[in-house]
């Protein structure tokens, strides 16, 4: 990477290596603790670093003048203009303007991929997300993971990884039997049969529409059919229609998948047999008894022998069932087969996005994939905590079982794609989130997605207006006339933030934290809006000044750079860049 932050960080790490080799600091020095502060308001230079503080704590030679020598080393970097080491030890670094402006030119010369890099080495990664059971439409509990998975995939693609977006459909097991029965009862209702929906069945009205499709096609045929044939048909029909609906709902927020895998196909292909053989060969399966489940007050419970996976060998609190007492494979076993299927597709890494209700399931699946791949880090799981939906200042309670939930389709219609996508990744996924459907559509500075899109629209208005003057029609081709001596300190602040985009994108990819991008956009937008408002009071800061064409040209070039960076960030998180906002 050749962004200015990566360059200074590499050179500082080289300084550390020299000091280690000369035994001036300890061999055990942790280079990962080196930080480069490039965005915070507290930094005093173009960037600040904790290098001196770290080195001073690891100094072997007590008579070594570390402050003097570190200053000398850094000031000798050809692109550094000034170095200050504060009393507490923070190092403030100021760059040569020429060096920064050369970096600015990279933005204008690479408008479609500025910030992208190949650090991922084309590693083949599978990201499985959403994977909601096909028993009903998508709702707010699924959306956070859907957007997180999609945005994370885009981030990794931008940093040189080869990504497969995958949806896993659990279309086997008791839940599908219940779904088929629930649909059949709705079908019976159409022909006047009185039915009662039991508590464990799905009462949602979405099944009425699907039942009507069957009635329109087959009339009352299924009232007279054999039970086995009818059950299979209703289960498959329900899955087909609900998966079709799920795909359409996700498409409304610009999410699609490279691959959809069905549990039933994994079962049909007997992939589990291969997993069974691997675990048996490694002596990780045995016939045994489990203790009575905690919280089970049943007096009829009896220990029963069944096939167990030795997950306690991997620090799990107990071994896990691999087969039910009935002889059927457990959900865990089928899920193990699915992960093995991904492994034999030659992915170098798996990432799963799961809901908070799966936290207890993480370790056993990580252990299982470790056994399969001989890699303890092969599977990475990101948990999405709950999203509470607020409407008219009230929290909305939802339950698919009770049929009282608001679908993704309804939410998109009320708030739109952009606010939904933006807010779903605007905080760490492991923290709970409140989503206020009224506030996210307000057009004011308190609504961050509007605030950021408005900054882009304002910048676009300047560029579009400049094209009405012949002097600036081809301003993009005049970078050689960029005069940084005409820049105000406020403009330098914005330019430094623009130049930090490649580094921020790479850090976002490394830590897999998309909220870093929304934080960056809000910070950048704040600086731009602030500068815009200063121009109302100070004529020298106005965007377009026909009496000072050199200053205007210089402004147009960095404003166009701002539009490029913002559009790149918008594209990655999946929101639109509007030329104007009413």
XYZ file of C-alpha atoms in Angstrom:
582
model
C 0.000 0.000 0.000
C 1.258 3.463 -0.863
C -1.033 5.743 1.127
C 0.731 8.248 3.343
C -0.230 6.531 6.615
C 1.012 3.117 5.497
C 4.252 4.717 4.324
C 4.957 6.429 7.658
C 3.949 3.294 9.593
C 6.326 1.111 7.573
C 9.201 3.534 8.126
C 8.486 3.711 11.864
C 8.501 -0.086 12.047
C 11.879 -0.046 10.308
C 13.146 2.304 13.028
C 11.960 -0.183 15.643
C 13.789 -3.009 13.859
C 17.050 -1.029 13.893
C 16.728 -0.373 17.636
C 15.977 -4.041 18.310
C 18.955 -5.182 16.237
C 21.232 -2.796 18.154
C 19.792 -4.154 21.427
C 18.691 -0.649 22.399
C 15.184 -1.933 23.069
C 13.985 -5.390 24.123
C 13.755 -8.174 21.554
C 10.230 -8.894 22.829
C 8.940 -5.472 21.760
C 5.365 -5.794 20.455
C 5.156 -3.976 17.124
C 1.383 -4.416 17.005
C 1.071 -1.888 19.829
C 2.304 0.908 17.546
C -0.582 3.241 16.733
C -0.945 6.025 14.177
C -3.574 8.595 15.105
C -4.807 10.137 11.878
C -8.438 11.088 12.505
C -8.972 12.128 16.118
C -9.502 15.772 16.993
C -6.946 15.506 19.830
C -3.922 14.895 17.578
C -1.576 17.875 17.251
C 0.187 16.986 13.972
C -0.900 15.692 10.588
C -0.590 12.365 12.386
C 0.455 11.427 15.910
C 1.995 8.238 17.225
C 2.726 6.547 20.543
C 6.119 5.280 19.288
C 8.291 7.161 21.807
C 6.142 6.087 24.785
C 6.369 2.443 23.717
C 10.105 2.521 23.066
C 10.860 4.348 26.300
C 9.143 1.602 28.300
C 11.282 -1.068 26.606
C 14.666 0.720 26.694
C 17.698 -1.450 27.531
C 20.321 1.315 27.502
C 19.280 3.832 30.123
C 21.846 6.431 29.002
C 20.596 6.343 25.420
C 19.071 9.686 24.339
C 15.931 8.179 22.863
C 14.095 11.486 22.390
C 16.944 13.011 20.376
C 17.568 9.932 18.240
C 13.894 9.247 17.456
C 13.466 12.875 16.415
C 16.549 12.588 14.189
C 15.337 9.370 12.566
C 11.864 10.700 11.741
C 12.911 14.157 10.553
C 15.240 12.410 8.085
C 12.263 10.826 6.303
C 12.213 12.771 3.032
C 8.470 13.427 3.218
C 8.465 14.744 6.822
C 8.549 18.512 7.348
C 8.430 18.779 11.128
C 8.513 16.560 14.221
C 7.431 17.399 17.767
C 7.745 15.084 20.752
C 5.516 16.224 23.600
C 6.436 16.044 27.272
C 4.250 12.983 27.767
C 5.862 11.345 24.730
C 3.393 11.555 21.871
C 5.106 12.289 18.549
C 3.386 14.800 16.260
C 4.445 14.467 12.630
C 3.883 17.046 9.887
C 4.299 16.106 6.214
C 5.784 17.969 3.280
C 2.961 19.549 1.276
C 4.377 18.232 -2.019
C 4.201 14.699 -0.681
C 0.542 15.063 0.332
C -0.505 16.670 -2.944
C 1.081 13.820 -4.919
C -1.124 11.505 -2.892
C -4.141 13.689 -3.642
C -3.495 13.241 -7.363
C -3.978 9.485 -6.911
C -7.614 10.113 -6.002
C -8.340 12.027 -9.201
C -6.437 9.567 -11.350
C -8.185 6.490 -9.864
C -11.823 7.594 -9.401
C -13.336 4.098 -9.664
C -11.020 2.162 -7.365
C -9.166 4.645 -5.154
C -8.290 2.920 -1.897
C -8.595 -0.602 -3.240
C -5.622 -2.893 -2.683
C -4.511 -6.484 -3.117
C -3.585 -7.219 0.498
C -6.040 -10.132 0.468
C -3.838 -11.977 -2.045
C -6.961 -13.254 -3.812
C -7.741 -15.515 -0.823
C -10.965 -17.415 -1.415
C -13.425 -16.588 1.396
C -16.995 -17.776 1.887
C -19.329 -15.432 3.772
C -22.564 -17.085 4.820
C -25.213 -14.670 6.074
C -28.963 -14.224 6.578
C -29.676 -17.981 6.296
C -33.065 -17.355 7.923
C -35.244 -20.461 8.161
C -37.655 -20.550 5.203
C -40.685 -20.521 7.490
C -41.763 -16.928 6.910
C -40.806 -13.564 5.410
C -37.673 -11.734 6.525
C -38.098 -9.221 9.331
C -35.983 -6.790 11.359
C -34.179 -9.563 13.264
C -32.657 -10.755 9.980
C -31.816 -7.412 8.396
C -28.801 -6.490 10.499
C -26.956 -9.684 9.628
C -27.997 -9.367 5.990
C -26.510 -5.897 5.597
C -23.443 -6.716 7.712
C -22.643 -9.762 5.581
C -23.146 -7.932 2.304
C -21.068 -4.889 3.300
C -18.318 -7.039 4.796
C -18.162 -8.944 1.500
C -17.764 -5.668 -0.410
C -15.013 -4.499 1.954
C -13.077 -7.736 1.536
C -13.487 -7.624 -2.229
C -12.077 -4.085 -2.266
C -9.013 -5.322 -0.377
C -8.122 -8.168 -2.704
C -10.130 -11.167 -1.485
C -12.165 -13.486 -3.694
C -15.600 -13.608 -2.070
C -18.590 -15.947 -2.292
C -21.809 -14.662 -0.720
C -23.812 -17.683 0.404
C -27.262 -18.361 1.850
C -27.894 -21.686 3.608
C -31.498 -22.859 3.637
C -32.496 -25.184 6.476
C -35.214 -27.021 4.549
C -35.102 -30.263 6.533
C -36.311 -31.291 9.958
C -39.338 -30.810 12.174
C -39.754 -27.085 11.502
C -40.442 -27.862 7.831
C -43.020 -30.510 8.806
C -44.732 -27.871 10.968
C -44.559 -25.337 8.128
C -46.195 -27.796 5.714
C -48.966 -28.586 8.201
C -49.569 -24.880 8.850
C -49.882 -24.219 5.115
C -52.247 -27.142 4.645
C -54.537 -25.793 7.364
C -54.727 -22.450 5.549
C -55.520 -24.372 2.352
C -58.317 -26.220 4.149
C -59.760 -22.901 5.319
C -60.177 -21.754 1.723
C -62.592 -24.651 1.148
C -64.576 -24.074 4.343
C -62.879 -26.619 6.575
C -62.795 -25.453 10.174
C -59.262 -25.704 11.555
C -57.400 -24.763 14.689
C -53.781 -23.603 14.543
C -51.814 -25.102 17.431
C -49.303 -23.033 19.444
C -46.267 -24.606 17.779
C -47.545 -23.904 14.260
C -47.105 -20.766 12.136
C -50.156 -18.469 12.319
C -48.854 -15.735 9.987
C -51.199 -14.496 7.281
C -48.433 -14.833 4.694
C -49.414 -18.534 4.483
C -52.938 -17.601 3.376
C -51.541 -16.093 0.170
C -49.402 -19.182 -0.511
C -52.372 -21.485 0.186
C -54.434 -19.475 -2.301
C -51.800 -20.099 -4.996
C -52.225 -23.843 -4.495
C -56.027 -23.546 -4.520
C -55.968 -21.479 -7.710
C -53.804 -24.106 -9.399
C -55.181 -27.380 -8.026
C -58.615 -26.498 -6.650
C -59.512 -28.941 -3.819
C -57.315 -31.768 -5.132
C -55.241 -31.991 -1.974
C -58.245 -32.505 0.330
C -58.600 -35.988 -1.183
C -54.935 -36.913 -1.648
C -52.748 -39.394 0.196
C -51.226 -37.871 3.331
C -47.600 -38.715 2.469
C -47.851 -37.172 -1.003
C -49.745 -34.159 0.296
C -47.307 -33.473 3.158
C -44.306 -33.550 0.836
C -46.007 -31.288 -1.699
C -47.040 -28.636 0.834
C -43.621 -28.584 2.443
C -41.822 -28.161 -0.900
C -44.331 -25.581 -2.161
C -44.015 -23.517 1.020
C -40.219 -23.548 0.808
C -40.211 -22.627 -2.887
C -42.546 -19.645 -2.389
C -40.911 -18.394 0.798
C -37.411 -18.601 -0.701
C -38.674 -16.697 -3.750
C -40.145 -14.055 -1.419
C -36.925 -13.857 0.625
C -34.862 -13.303 -2.527
C -37.178 -10.496 -3.665
C -37.090 -8.816 -0.245
C -33.288 -8.921 -0.163
C -33.129 -7.594 -3.705
C -35.062 -4.521 -2.517
C -32.027 -3.599 -0.392
C -29.547 -4.633 -3.105
C -28.512 -7.953 -1.612
C -28.022 -11.020 -3.756
C -26.102 -14.263 -3.360
C -23.520 -16.089 -5.424
C -24.680 -19.417 -4.058
C -27.726 -20.796 -2.274
C -27.239 -24.159 -0.597
C -30.091 -26.356 0.637
C -29.777 -28.563 3.707
C -31.918 -31.179 1.955
C -29.309 -31.499 -0.818
C -26.509 -31.861 1.751
C -28.551 -34.661 3.384
C -29.458 -36.264 0.043
C -25.801 -36.323 -1.052
C -24.859 -38.006 2.245
C -22.061 -35.526 2.911
C -22.436 -36.411 6.580
C -20.976 -39.846 5.878
C -17.659 -38.228 4.944
C -17.672 -36.133 8.113
C -18.553 -39.213 10.141
C -15.559 -41.061 8.662
C -13.172 -38.185 9.483
C -14.361 -37.901 13.082
C -14.383 -41.656 13.562
C -10.833 -41.882 12.210
C -9.734 -39.229 14.719
C -11.536 -41.019 17.558
C -13.865 -38.087 18.195
C -17.178 -40.003 18.155
C -18.466 -42.516 20.675
C -21.657 -44.089 21.984
C -22.454 -42.575 25.339
C -24.895 -40.899 27.708
C -25.495 -37.214 28.338
C -26.483 -35.710 31.660
C -29.995 -34.411 32.133
C -30.301 -30.943 30.487
C -30.203 -28.040 32.929
C -33.646 -26.612 33.564
C -35.411 -29.833 32.543
C -37.799 -30.605 35.412
C -39.357 -33.597 33.679
C -39.751 -36.666 35.914
C -39.909 -38.963 32.873
C -36.413 -38.086 31.606
C -34.124 -41.070 31.235
C -30.518 -41.218 30.031
C -30.293 -42.814 26.582
C -27.288 -43.994 24.670
C -26.539 -42.002 21.522
C -23.669 -41.028 19.246
C -21.718 -38.107 20.725
C -18.974 -35.774 19.446
C -16.071 -35.272 21.885
C -16.321 -31.494 21.927
C -15.164 -31.552 25.570
C -11.718 -32.336 24.081
C -11.772 -28.781 22.756
C -12.743 -26.977 25.978
C -16.505 -27.257 25.378
C -18.474 -27.738 28.600
C -19.843 -31.119 27.454
C -19.894 -33.511 24.525
C -22.508 -32.886 21.849
C -25.072 -35.250 20.266
C -24.270 -36.231 16.692
C -27.220 -38.591 16.306
C -30.629 -38.533 17.919
C -31.851 -41.502 19.923
C -34.061 -42.297 16.926
C -30.967 -42.740 14.764
C -31.462 -39.516 12.779
C -28.557 -37.115 12.421
C -28.844 -34.067 14.670
C -28.995 -30.491 13.393
C -25.389 -30.142 14.543
C -24.358 -33.134 12.425
C -26.062 -31.785 9.307
C -24.532 -28.384 9.944
C -21.130 -30.056 10.266
C -21.741 -31.674 6.871
C -22.592 -28.279 5.386
C -19.368 -26.758 6.691
C -17.437 -29.728 5.343
C -19.092 -29.099 1.970
C -17.738 -25.533 2.077
C -14.314 -26.837 3.085
C -14.058 -29.180 0.073
C -14.949 -26.241 -2.161
C -11.444 -25.017 -1.286
C -12.199 -21.869 0.678
C -9.204 -20.619 2.616
C -11.482 -19.110 5.266
C -15.142 -19.236 6.316
C -17.080 -16.334 7.823
C -20.544 -16.862 9.303
C -22.901 -14.059 10.360
C -25.218 -15.368 13.071
C -27.904 -13.976 15.342
C -27.378 -13.560 19.073
C -29.424 -16.702 19.746
C -26.554 -18.746 18.249
C -23.852 -17.577 20.680
C -23.835 -20.910 22.522
C -23.402 -22.753 19.231
C -20.195 -21.000 18.161
C -17.559 -23.018 20.009
C -18.746 -26.475 18.998
C -18.875 -25.467 15.328
C -15.452 -23.830 15.501
C -14.051 -26.988 17.089
C -15.687 -29.116 14.409
C -14.272 -27.043 11.543
C -10.864 -27.073 13.239
C -10.930 -30.884 13.145
C -11.984 -30.905 9.494
C -9.479 -28.296 8.296
C -6.609 -28.677 10.799
C -6.890 -24.907 11.221
C -8.153 -23.459 14.539
C -8.996 -20.165 12.790
C -10.723 -21.653 9.756
C -14.190 -20.520 10.847
C -14.855 -16.966 11.990
C -18.260 -16.105 13.453
C -19.704 -12.611 13.807
C -22.712 -12.208 16.064
C -25.451 -9.663 15.400
C -27.258 -8.550 18.512
C -30.959 -7.773 18.474
C -32.493 -4.769 16.751
C -35.409 -3.172 18.559
C -37.833 -1.464 16.225
C -39.284 1.881 17.327
C -42.325 3.512 15.766
C -44.150 6.558 17.179
C -41.848 6.399 20.240
C -42.965 2.859 21.046
C -41.018 -0.387 20.889
C -42.699 -2.910 18.601
C -42.866 -6.472 19.894
C -42.507 -9.158 17.251
C -42.812 -12.928 17.067
C -42.911 -15.106 13.957
C -44.678 -17.816 15.930
C -47.408 -15.366 16.955
C -47.550 -13.841 13.476
C -47.088 -10.245 14.721
C -43.936 -9.050 12.999
C -43.062 -6.311 10.541
C -41.471 -7.656 7.394
C -38.371 -6.356 5.654
C -40.589 -5.376 2.734
C -42.747 -3.178 4.971
C -39.709 -1.490 6.549
C -38.132 -0.746 3.163
C -41.374 0.849 1.999
C -41.485 3.056 5.096
C -37.851 4.181 5.379
C -36.123 3.270 2.099
C -33.044 1.204 1.292
C -30.325 3.717 2.194
C -31.262 4.510 5.820
C -31.819 0.821 6.470
C -28.441 -0.264 5.101
C -26.562 2.650 6.696
C -27.951 2.241 10.199
C -27.571 -1.548 10.248
C -23.763 -1.191 10.061
C -23.369 2.087 11.960
C -22.371 0.411 15.218
C -20.541 -2.735 16.301
C -22.668 -5.750 15.459
C -22.196 -7.267 18.926
C -24.028 -4.361 20.603
C -27.857 -4.146 20.644
C -29.419 -1.519 18.387
C -32.557 0.621 18.449
C -33.906 1.456 15.001
C -36.292 4.409 15.084
C -38.346 4.305 11.889
C -39.394 7.947 12.281
C -35.972 9.461 12.923
C -34.108 7.667 10.124
C -36.162 9.443 7.478
C -35.783 12.941 8.915
C -33.837 15.361 6.734
C -31.624 17.102 9.258
C -28.100 16.999 10.683
C -29.187 14.590 13.411
C -29.803 11.927 10.770
C -26.294 10.735 9.783
C -27.213 9.093 6.477
C -28.930 12.271 5.280
C -26.051 14.350 6.670
C -23.499 12.374 4.631
C -25.559 12.250 1.434
C -26.217 15.976 1.787
C -22.461 16.634 1.986
C -22.011 14.770 -1.285
C -24.902 16.663 -2.869
C -23.448 20.005 -1.740
C -20.064 19.094 -3.213
C -21.783 18.048 -6.438
C -23.640 21.346 -6.626
C -20.306 23.192 -6.580
C -18.844 20.978 -9.319
C -21.957 21.205 -11.473
C -22.162 24.979 -11.111
C -18.476 25.368 -11.983
C -19.105 23.728 -15.349
C -21.259 26.695 -16.361
C -18.082 28.792 -16.473
C -15.759 28.134 -19.383
C -12.688 28.664 -17.185
C -13.511 25.559 -15.153
C -15.147 23.194 -17.664
C -12.035 21.019 -17.871
C -10.697 21.636 -14.365
C -9.952 17.913 -13.788
C -7.217 18.110 -16.425
C -5.466 20.997 -14.697
C -3.991 19.317 -11.636
C -0.592 20.784 -12.563
C -2.115 24.178 -11.655
C -3.066 23.007 -8.143
C -1.585 25.605 -5.769
C -1.474 24.280 -2.239
C -0.189 27.629 -0.947
C -3.761 28.873 -1.450
C -5.283 26.246 0.852
C -6.687 27.210 4.230
C -6.047 25.091 7.316
C -9.653 23.891 7.065
C -9.046 22.555 3.568
C -5.858 20.796 4.649
C -7.892 19.105 7.376
C -10.317 17.757 4.767
C -7.533 16.707 2.377
C -5.762 14.732 5.107
C -9.002 12.876 5.798
C -9.458 12.114 2.101
C -5.922 10.729 1.897
C -6.570 8.461 4.877
C -9.321 6.534 3.035
C -7.058 3.708 1.721
C -5.617 3.071 5.171
C -9.033 3.209 6.825
C -10.456 0.779 4.263
C -7.633 -1.652 4.906
C -8.086 -1.383 8.689
C -11.825 -1.922 8.250
C -11.066 -5.063 6.259
C -8.486 -6.303 8.758
C -10.750 -5.886 11.793
C -13.941 -6.657 9.825
C -15.748 -3.666 11.336
C -17.887 -1.866 8.721
C -18.947 0.793 11.245
C -15.506 2.364 10.782
C -16.688 3.514 7.343
C -19.847 5.208 8.634
C -17.800 6.892 11.390
C -15.346 8.109 8.750
C -18.117 9.434 6.500
C -19.716 11.364 9.341
C -16.383 12.889 10.343
C -15.552 13.847 6.755
C -19.049 15.254 6.177
C -18.831 17.293 9.371
C -15.567 18.908 8.209
C -17.014 19.700 4.793
C -20.283 21.151 6.110
C -18.271 23.252 8.574
C -16.082 24.598 5.785
C -19.158 25.319 3.651
C -20.681 27.375 6.464
C -17.449 29.316 7.021
C -17.640 30.435 3.400
C -20.851 32.288 4.182
C -18.960 34.586 6.535
C -15.499 34.660 4.938
C -15.382 35.421 1.220
C -11.868 33.955 0.904
C -13.274 30.552 1.829
C -16.117 30.522 -0.692
C -16.217 27.570 -3.066
C -16.492 29.623 -6.283
C -14.691 32.938 -6.589
C -14.436 34.177 -10.174
C -12.131 36.966 -9.071
C -9.577 34.403 -7.901
C -9.523 31.643 -10.497
C -6.399 29.940 -9.129
C -7.949 29.548 -5.688
C -11.228 28.325 -7.200
C -9.441 25.780 -9.387
C -7.568 24.452 -6.363
C -10.838 24.134 -4.434
C -12.567 22.340 -7.303
C -9.818 19.738 -7.483
C -10.021 18.762 -3.827
C -13.842 18.962 -3.846
C -13.900 16.529 -6.774
C -11.539 14.310 -4.754
C -14.004 14.477 -1.866
C -16.823 13.362 -4.171
C -14.731 10.420 -5.400
C -13.884 9.221 -1.881
C -17.445 9.625 -0.616
C -18.850 7.799 -3.621
C -16.367 4.958 -3.070
C -17.447 4.682 0.580
C -21.151 4.896 -0.361
C -20.672 2.162 -2.948
C -19.079 -0.203 -0.443
C -21.846 0.213 2.142
C -24.460 0.084 -0.607
C -26.121 3.496 -0.494
C -26.668 6.015 -3.293
C -24.716 9.189 -3.989
C -27.235 11.872 -4.941
C -26.264 14.863 -7.044
C -28.957 16.861 -5.291
C -31.273 16.404 -2.316
C -34.546 18.291 -2.015
